[in-house]
Every structure is written in C-alpha cells, then in structure tokens.
Short mmCIF file of C-alpha atoms in Angstrom, two decimals:
data_model
loop_
_atom_site.label_atom_id
_atom_site.label_comp_id
_atom_site.label_asym_id
_atom_site.label_seq_id
_atom_site.Cartn_x
_atom_site.Cartn_y
_atom_site.Cartn_z
CA LEU N 25 49.67 -29.73 15.75
CA ALA N 26 50.97 -26.34 16.88
CA ARG N 27 50.45 -25.00 13.36
CA HIS N 28 46.85 -26.25 13.48
CA PHE N 29 46.24 -24.40 16.75
CA ASP N 30 47.82 -21.27 15.32
CA ALA N 31 45.69 -21.52 12.15
CA THR N 32 42.54 -21.87 14.23
CA ALA N 33 43.55 -18.86 16.34
CA ALA N 34 44.20 -16.86 13.16
CA LEU N 35 40.74 -17.75 11.86
CA VAL N 36 39.16 -16.56 15.11
CA ALA N 37 41.19 -13.34 14.94
CA GLY N 38 40.18 -12.75 11.31
CA ASP N 39 43.68 -13.16 9.86
CA ARG N 40 42.61 -15.28 6.90
CA LYS N 41 45.93 -15.09 5.03
CA LYS N 42 47.91 -16.41 7.98
CA ALA N 43 45.37 -19.15 8.57
CA ARG N 44 45.44 -20.16 4.90
CA ASP N 45 49.25 -20.32 4.78
CA LEU N 46 49.43 -22.48 7.90
CA LEU N 47 46.68 -24.81 6.70
CA LEU N 48 48.38 -25.27 3.33
CA THR N 49 51.59 -26.23 5.13
CA ILE N 50 49.74 -28.79 7.24
CA GLY N 51 48.10 -30.32 4.18
CA LYS N 52 51.45 -30.74 2.43
CA ARG N 53 52.91 -32.55 5.47
CA GLN N 54 50.28 -35.24 5.80
CA ARG N 55 52.89 -37.91 6.55
CA LEU N 56 53.86 -35.96 9.69
CA ALA N 57 50.39 -36.09 11.21
CA PRO N 58 50.61 -36.33 15.02
CA PRO N 59 49.29 -39.51 16.65
CA GLU N 60 47.02 -37.36 18.83
CA TYR N 61 45.14 -36.24 15.71
CA PRO N 62 45.87 -38.40 12.64
CA TRP N 63 43.19 -36.57 10.59
CA ILE N 64 44.88 -33.19 10.88
CA ALA N 65 45.65 -32.83 7.15
CA GLN N 66 42.08 -33.66 6.17
CA ASP N 67 40.81 -31.13 8.70
CA ALA N 68 43.13 -28.52 7.19
CA TYR N 69 41.85 -29.16 3.66
CA LEU N 70 38.24 -28.82 4.83
CA LYS N 71 39.05 -25.52 6.52
CA LEU N 72 40.73 -24.35 3.31
CA ALA N 73 37.64 -25.35 1.35
CA ARG N 74 35.47 -23.34 3.71
CA LEU N 75 37.71 -20.29 3.27
CA ALA N 76 37.58 -20.66 -0.52
CA LEU N 77 33.78 -20.93 -0.48
CA ALA N 78 33.50 -17.80 1.66
CA ASP N 79 35.54 -15.95 -0.98
CA GLY N 80 33.39 -17.30 -3.84
CA ARG N 81 36.09 -19.62 -5.22
CA ALA N 82 33.93 -22.69 -5.72
CA ALA N 83 36.31 -24.56 -8.03
CA GLU N 84 39.16 -24.18 -5.53
CA ALA N 85 36.89 -25.37 -2.73
CA MET N 86 35.94 -28.46 -4.75
CA GLY N 87 39.63 -29.21 -5.23
CA PHE N 88 40.32 -29.11 -1.49
CA VAL N 89 37.28 -31.27 -0.73
CA ALA N 90 38.40 -33.80 -3.35
CA ARG N 91 41.66 -34.28 -1.43
CA VAL N 92 39.68 -35.54 1.55
CA SER N 93 38.80 -38.92 0.10
CA ASP N 94 39.42 -41.18 3.09
CA PRO N 95 36.51 -43.62 3.57
CA ASP N 96 36.99 -43.87 7.35
CA LEU N 97 36.85 -40.23 8.39
CA PRO N 98 35.50 -39.38 11.85
CA ILE N 99 31.81 -38.52 11.71
CA GLU N 100 32.40 -34.81 12.33
CA LEU N 101 34.82 -34.50 9.42
CA GLU N 102 32.66 -36.65 7.13
CA ARG N 103 29.71 -34.37 7.86
CA SER N 104 31.78 -31.27 7.13
CA ARG N 105 32.98 -32.82 3.88
CA ALA N 106 29.37 -33.51 2.82
CA GLN N 107 28.33 -29.94 3.68
CA LEU N 108 31.23 -28.38 1.79
CA ARG N 109 30.95 -30.63 -1.27
CA ILE N 110 27.25 -29.84 -1.74
CA ALA N 111 27.76 -26.11 -1.11
CA ALA N 112 30.72 -26.00 -3.53
CA LEU N 113 28.84 -27.89 -6.25
CA ALA N 114 25.83 -25.59 -5.84
CA GLN N 115 28.00 -22.46 -5.97
CA HIS N 116 30.02 -23.74 -8.93
CA GLY N 117 26.93 -24.64 -10.97
CA GLY N 118 28.62 -27.41 -12.92
CA ALA N 119 26.59 -30.34 -11.60
CA LEU N 120 23.22 -31.40 -12.95
CA PRO N 121 20.40 -30.28 -10.62
CA GLN N 122 19.11 -33.85 -10.30
CA THR N 123 22.57 -35.14 -9.39
CA LEU N 124 23.13 -32.42 -6.82
CA LEU N 125 19.69 -32.95 -5.30
CA ALA N 126 20.25 -36.70 -5.03
CA GLU N 127 23.60 -36.13 -3.32
CA ALA N 128 22.06 -33.70 -0.84
CA GLU N 129 19.26 -36.14 -0.02
CA ALA N 130 21.77 -38.95 0.54
CA ALA N 131 23.85 -36.72 2.81
CA CYS N 132 20.78 -35.82 4.85
CA GLU N 133 19.97 -39.50 5.26
CA ARG N 134 23.49 -40.14 6.56
CA HIS N 135 23.36 -37.14 8.91
CA PRO N 136 19.70 -36.70 9.94
CA GLU N 137 20.58 -34.26 12.73
CA ASP N 138 22.61 -31.80 10.67
CA ALA N 139 20.73 -28.53 10.20
CA GLN N 140 23.15 -27.15 7.60
CA LEU N 141 22.69 -30.11 5.26
CA PHE N 142 18.93 -29.69 5.44
CA ARG N 143 19.35 -25.97 4.69
CA GLU N 144 21.19 -26.94 1.52
CA LEU N 145 18.49 -29.47 0.67
CA ARG N 146 15.76 -26.88 1.18
CA ALA N 147 17.52 -24.42 -1.13
CA LEU N 148 17.88 -27.06 -3.84
CA ARG N 149 14.24 -28.09 -3.59
CA CYS N 150 13.13 -24.46 -3.73
CA ALA N 151 15.19 -24.00 -6.88
CA SER N 152 13.55 -27.05 -8.44
CA GLY N 153 10.03 -25.79 -7.60
CA ASP N 154 9.34 -28.53 -5.05
CA LEU N 155 7.59 -26.36 -2.46
CA LEU N 156 6.30 -29.26 -0.37
CA GLY N 157 9.75 -30.85 -0.29
CA ALA N 158 11.33 -27.52 0.63
CA ALA N 159 8.94 -27.14 3.59
CA GLU N 160 9.72 -30.69 4.70
CA ALA N 161 13.44 -29.95 4.61
CA GLN N 162 12.91 -26.70 6.53
CA SER N 163 10.94 -28.57 9.20
CA ARG N 164 14.06 -30.70 9.75
CA VAL N 165 16.14 -27.54 9.96
CA VAL N 166 13.84 -26.32 12.73
CA GLN N 167 14.19 -29.63 14.58
CA ASN N 168 17.98 -29.41 14.55
CA ALA N 169 18.68 -25.67 14.51
CA GLU N 170 20.92 -23.97 17.02
CA ALA N 171 19.01 -22.07 19.72
CA ILE N 172 20.20 -18.68 18.44
CA ALA N 173 18.96 -19.46 14.91
CA LEU N 174 15.67 -21.11 15.91
CA PRO N 175 13.35 -18.04 15.68
CA ARG N 176 14.61 -17.21 12.19
CA GLU N 177 14.25 -20.81 11.02
CA GLN N 178 10.73 -21.00 12.44
CA GLU N 179 9.74 -17.89 10.48
CA THR N 180 11.19 -19.45 7.33
CA LEU N 181 9.14 -22.61 7.93
CA CYS N 182 5.98 -20.51 8.32
CA ARG N 183 6.63 -18.85 4.96
CA ASP N 184 7.55 -22.12 3.25
CA ALA N 185 4.51 -23.93 4.59
CA ALA N 186 2.16 -21.10 3.58
CA ALA N 187 3.52 -21.02 0.02
CA ALA N 188 3.45 -24.80 -0.32
CA LEU N 189 -0.07 -25.02 1.12
CA ALA N 190 -1.39 -22.47 -1.37
CA ALA N 191 0.10 -24.52 -4.21
CA ALA N 192 -1.27 -27.77 -2.75
CA LEU N 193 -4.79 -26.35 -2.48
CA GLN N 194 -4.59 -25.00 -6.01
CA ALA N 195 -3.84 -28.57 -7.12
CA ASP N 196 -6.59 -29.86 -4.78
CA ASN N 197 -3.97 -31.84 -2.86
CA ILE N 198 -5.74 -31.95 0.51
CA ASP N 199 -3.45 -34.63 1.96
CA GLY N 200 -0.39 -32.56 1.17
CA ALA N 201 -2.03 -29.47 2.66
CA LYS N 202 -2.83 -31.33 5.88
CA LYS N 203 0.75 -32.55 6.09
CA LEU N 204 1.97 -28.97 5.83
CA GLN N 205 -0.44 -27.81 8.52
CA ARG N 206 0.88 -30.51 10.88
CA MET N 207 4.43 -29.24 10.31
CA THR N 208 3.47 -25.90 11.86
CA GLN N 209 1.51 -27.15 14.88
CA LYS N 210 4.42 -26.79 17.32
CA LEU N 211 5.49 -23.39 16.03
CA PRO N 212 4.77 -20.28 18.09
CA GLY N 213 2.26 -17.84 16.64
CA PRO N 214 -0.84 -18.26 14.51
CA ALA N 215 0.63 -20.24 11.59
CA ALA N 216 -1.04 -23.58 12.33
CA GLY N 217 -4.49 -22.03 12.80
CA LEU N 218 -4.18 -19.94 9.66
CA LEU N 219 -3.26 -22.95 7.54
CA GLN N 220 -6.07 -25.01 9.09
CA GLY N 221 -8.51 -22.23 8.23
CA GLN N 222 -7.29 -22.19 4.63
CA ILE N 223 -7.86 -25.93 4.28
CA LEU N 224 -11.38 -25.72 5.72
CA ALA N 225 -12.25 -22.74 3.54
CA HIS N 226 -11.03 -24.61 0.46
CA LYS N 227 -13.33 -27.51 1.41
CA GLY N 228 -16.27 -25.11 1.74
CA ASP N 229 -16.48 -25.33 5.53
CA PHE N 230 -16.66 -21.58 6.11
CA ARG N 231 -17.83 -21.88 9.72
CA GLY N 232 -14.91 -24.17 10.55
CA ALA N 233 -12.52 -21.83 8.75
CA VAL N 234 -13.72 -18.80 10.71
CA ARG N 235 -13.39 -20.76 13.97
CA ALA N 236 -9.84 -21.78 13.06
CA TYR N 237 -8.92 -18.21 12.18
CA GLY N 238 -10.63 -16.86 15.30
CA GLN N 239 -8.82 -19.28 17.62
CA THR N 240 -5.50 -17.75 16.59
CA ALA N 241 -6.61 -14.51 18.31
CA SER N 242 -4.33 -12.63 15.94
CA PRO N 243 -4.59 -9.73 13.50
CA GLU N 244 -3.68 -12.17 10.73
CA GLY N 245 -6.65 -14.35 11.67
CA LEU N 246 -8.98 -11.38 11.59
CA ASP N 247 -7.66 -10.40 8.15
CA ARG N 248 -8.33 -13.93 6.87
CA ILE N 249 -11.89 -13.79 8.19
CA ALA N 250 -12.34 -10.46 6.44
CA GLU N 251 -11.09 -11.97 3.17
CA LEU N 252 -13.38 -14.97 3.51
CA LEU N 253 -16.44 -12.83 4.20
CA ARG N 254 -15.57 -10.51 1.34
CA ALA N 255 -15.52 -13.51 -1.02
CA HIS N 256 -18.59 -15.13 0.59
CA PRO N 257 -20.81 -12.41 2.10
CA GLY N 258 -23.49 -13.75 4.40
CA ALA N 259 -21.70 -17.07 4.94
CA LEU N 260 -22.11 -16.66 8.72
CA GLU N 261 -24.60 -14.76 10.84
CA SER N 262 -23.49 -12.11 13.29
CA ARG N 263 -23.91 -14.35 16.33
CA GLU N 264 -21.89 -17.07 14.67
CA LEU N 265 -19.10 -14.63 13.94
CA LEU N 266 -19.00 -13.45 17.55
CA ALA N 267 -18.92 -17.03 18.84
CA ALA N 268 -16.23 -18.08 16.37
CA CYS N 269 -13.95 -15.10 16.89
CA PRO N 270 -14.24 -13.43 20.33
CA MET N 271 -12.12 -10.43 19.35
CA GLN N 272 -13.03 -6.76 19.24
CA GLY N 273 -12.16 -6.59 15.58
CA ILE N 274 -14.94 -9.01 14.64
CA VAL N 275 -17.46 -6.23 15.39
CA LEU N 276 -16.03 -4.36 12.43
CA LEU N 277 -16.65 -7.33 10.13
CA ILE N 278 -20.15 -7.72 11.53
CA ALA N 279 -20.81 -4.08 10.60
CA ARG N 280 -19.76 -4.79 7.05
CA GLU N 281 -21.90 -7.93 6.87
CA LEU N 282 -24.93 -6.01 8.14
CA ALA N 283 -24.30 -3.31 5.54
CA HIS N 284 -24.14 -5.96 2.81
CA ALA N 285 -27.49 -7.32 4.05
CA GLY N 286 -29.08 -3.86 3.87
CA GLN N 287 -29.47 -3.47 7.64
CA ASN N 288 -28.24 0.11 7.69
CA GLU N 289 -28.96 1.21 11.25
CA PRO N 290 -27.48 -1.88 12.94
CA ALA N 291 -24.52 -1.68 10.56
CA LEU N 292 -23.83 1.95 11.46
CA ARG N 293 -24.10 1.20 15.19
CA ALA N 294 -21.70 -1.71 14.85
CA ALA N 295 -19.27 0.41 12.83
CA ARG N 296 -19.35 3.18 15.46
CA THR N 297 -18.75 0.61 18.21
CA ALA N 298 -15.82 -0.92 16.36
CA ALA N 299 -14.30 2.46 15.58
CA SER N 300 -14.46 3.44 19.25
CA MET N 301 -12.80 0.19 20.39
CA LEU N 302 -10.08 -0.30 17.81
CA ALA N 303 -6.89 1.55 17.00
CA PRO N 304 -7.01 3.36 13.65
CA THR N 305 -4.90 0.87 11.73
CA PRO N 306 -5.04 0.84 7.92
CA THR N 307 -7.12 -2.36 8.00
CA VAL N 308 -9.64 -0.84 10.41
CA CYS N 309 -9.95 2.35 8.38
CA LEU N 310 -10.38 0.52 5.11
CA VAL N 311 -13.06 -1.86 6.40
CA VAL N 312 -14.93 1.04 8.04
CA ALA N 313 -14.65 2.94 4.76
CA GLU N 314 -16.04 -0.04 2.87
CA THR N 315 -18.94 -0.30 5.32
CA LEU N 316 -19.75 3.41 4.97
CA MET N 317 -19.69 3.07 1.20
CA GLN N 318 -22.26 0.28 1.48
CA LEU N 319 -24.36 2.58 3.65
CA GLY N 320 -24.26 5.34 1.02
CA GLN N 321 -21.94 7.66 2.94
CA SER N 322 -19.34 8.00 0.21
CA ALA N 323 -17.76 11.23 1.44
CA ASP N 324 -16.92 9.79 4.86
CA SER N 325 -15.83 6.57 3.20
CA GLN N 326 -13.38 8.38 0.93
CA ARG N 327 -11.97 10.37 3.84
CA LEU N 328 -11.28 7.22 5.88
CA ALA N 329 -9.77 5.43 2.88
CA GLU N 330 -7.41 8.36 2.36
CA GLN N 331 -6.44 8.23 6.05
CA ALA N 332 -5.64 4.54 5.70
CA VAL N 333 -3.39 5.14 2.72
CA LEU N 334 -1.57 7.94 4.55
CA ARG N 335 -0.98 5.67 7.54
CA LEU N 336 0.38 2.93 5.29
CA LEU N 337 2.81 5.42 3.79
CA ARG N 338 3.88 6.68 7.21
CA ASN N 339 4.32 3.16 8.56
CA SER N 340 6.77 2.41 5.74
CA ARG N 341 9.15 5.01 7.19
CA ALA N 342 10.65 3.78 10.45
CA ASP N 343 11.79 7.25 11.49
CA GLU N 344 8.33 8.82 11.25
CA GLY N 345 5.43 8.31 13.64
CA PRO N 346 1.70 8.67 12.94
CA SER N 347 0.31 12.16 13.10
CA GLN N 348 -2.75 10.87 14.92
CA ALA N 349 -2.35 9.90 18.55
CA PRO N 350 -2.11 6.11 18.98
CA GLY N 351 -5.25 5.80 21.07
CA THR N 352 -7.60 7.87 18.91
CA SER N 353 -10.26 6.36 16.68
CA PRO N 354 -11.60 7.08 13.22
CA LYS N 355 -14.37 9.70 13.39
CA LEU N 356 -17.72 8.45 12.15
CA PRO N 357 -20.87 10.47 11.50
#
C-alpha cells in the first residue's frame, strides 16, 4: 500500500520511471494485496496501461489491461478498464472497426455517465462516417463533461451537429435534421437557431428561415440570411426582412435586395445608412461592394472589395491591427 501511494505521488510529480517501477512491483505481488484495498494489483496494471498508452505503446497497454480480468471489479476500476481497452485497441489498429465500435457502444451502455467512453465512441463513429451517431455521442459527452472541459465540448457538438445536419438535409432526412437541432437547443450561442433556419430553408420556408436566423441576433445569423437572399433574391420584402431580423446589419441586405430589384435610389440610401452604422468588417465591405456593382458603380465597388480582402489578410495576423480606425465606416459616393 505504501508503494501504491509512492507510485501515485511519483505520477503527480512527473517521475514516470519511478512510478512504473513501483507499479510493476505491486502487480507482481498480487498475493500480498492489503485487506484495505484488495484490488491494488489491478489498479497498478491499469495505471501501467495508461502510462503505456501515453507513450504510444498500444500493444503493451493491451497486455496490462488483459491482466485485469476479474469479473467483480469495483465500478471505478471496471470503467477504467473499459476506457483503456477501447483506447488501446483503437491505437493499436488490430481490431476490426465493427468489433471495436460494438465494444465501445456496449461500454457506454454499461457506463452511461462516463464522458471519456462517449468521446471514444464519437471518434469511432466519425471514423466510420456516421455523422449523426457521432453528434449523438458528443451530446452525451456534453451531458457528462467536467466543468472545465464543458465549453470545448459544447463547441465540438456545434460543429458535429452542423456537419451532420448538412448531410441529413442532403439526403432529405428531415427527421434526423430535427433531432440534431434539438441536441443544440440548450447550448449557448446561436447554434440551435442556425440549424432551425437551415431546416426551414431546405423545406422552402424562406420567411421562417430568416426569422430563425434573425432571432439568433448574431453575425452568423446575418451571414446565413445573406446567403439565403443571394440564392433566392426577392424571397422577402424589405419590411419583412426588418421584422424578421431587427439588427442593423439587415439594412445592408435590404440595400442589396433593392439593387437587385432595380430600385437604385432607395438602394443607395440604404447602403449609405448601413455603411454609416456598421463597422467596416470584410462581410460589410463585400456586401456593399456587391450592391454598388448592381447600381453600376463598379469603381467604388472594386475599391471596397479590395479593402475587404486587405482586412481579411490583416485579421489573419494576430500581431497586426487594422490600418483603419475601428469606428470608421466604408466611404460611399
């Protein structure tokens, strides 16, 4: 038992060689297990397997896990054994993907509150191309994740759900898409509204889609509205756009819609208004440039487009700031 404490202390201190030597000694003396902790040898083998995995020695890790074959392990050790066996098999690459996936699913059923097992299941489903299943596994990770890891896991779920929803809509799987949207409803940020808008747009409900995007009150929602209107110009009237998305940026999209409809003077007024209200982000500059091009002012359009590209290049360098003051606006004729 003293060796076990010393091995744990060595692990905390980063002395992996000392920890490994002590754990190997404990494993060899299984018959001397103290009554206070009869599972000490099995615990040592699992710690050795974890060390081997961290060093990329999957075969060695599988050997240590195989020594922990007791059917009546405490739940904590049984869960660790399941985690390590699946991780070692995945790293080793010797198991059939279907076999490994089935084992991971069975382990998750036995331990439905273990975030690490669901992380392994998500990775396996991603590798097999099961995007919906990967998002489902990630949603369970979010439910069980440690507080410090929760923001990162939520971001992963947003990405997984978005990718899976795009694939579901491409296959016209509306039920699957709705299921994915429900997974994101409790997440912070605009994810749920964005996915809802995608579903409505796919069904041809452009007004509903714009409302869903607008209710997110986010730059991402505004970008989605811009994409929808670019693909379906004239789908909504100006008043409908303002009602659906009460954001300053919607004025910019209204200007573009008016330009598409040939209403030059109102379009130019709306573009000037938007340019005076909004920061000169690349998106703003590009949409203003597109509007000016529609109005026949190609020189000003090209200048703004070039400004947008320059800002994109500058924004890619964290150590460089924009040459234009943050509060200034694109200059329109």
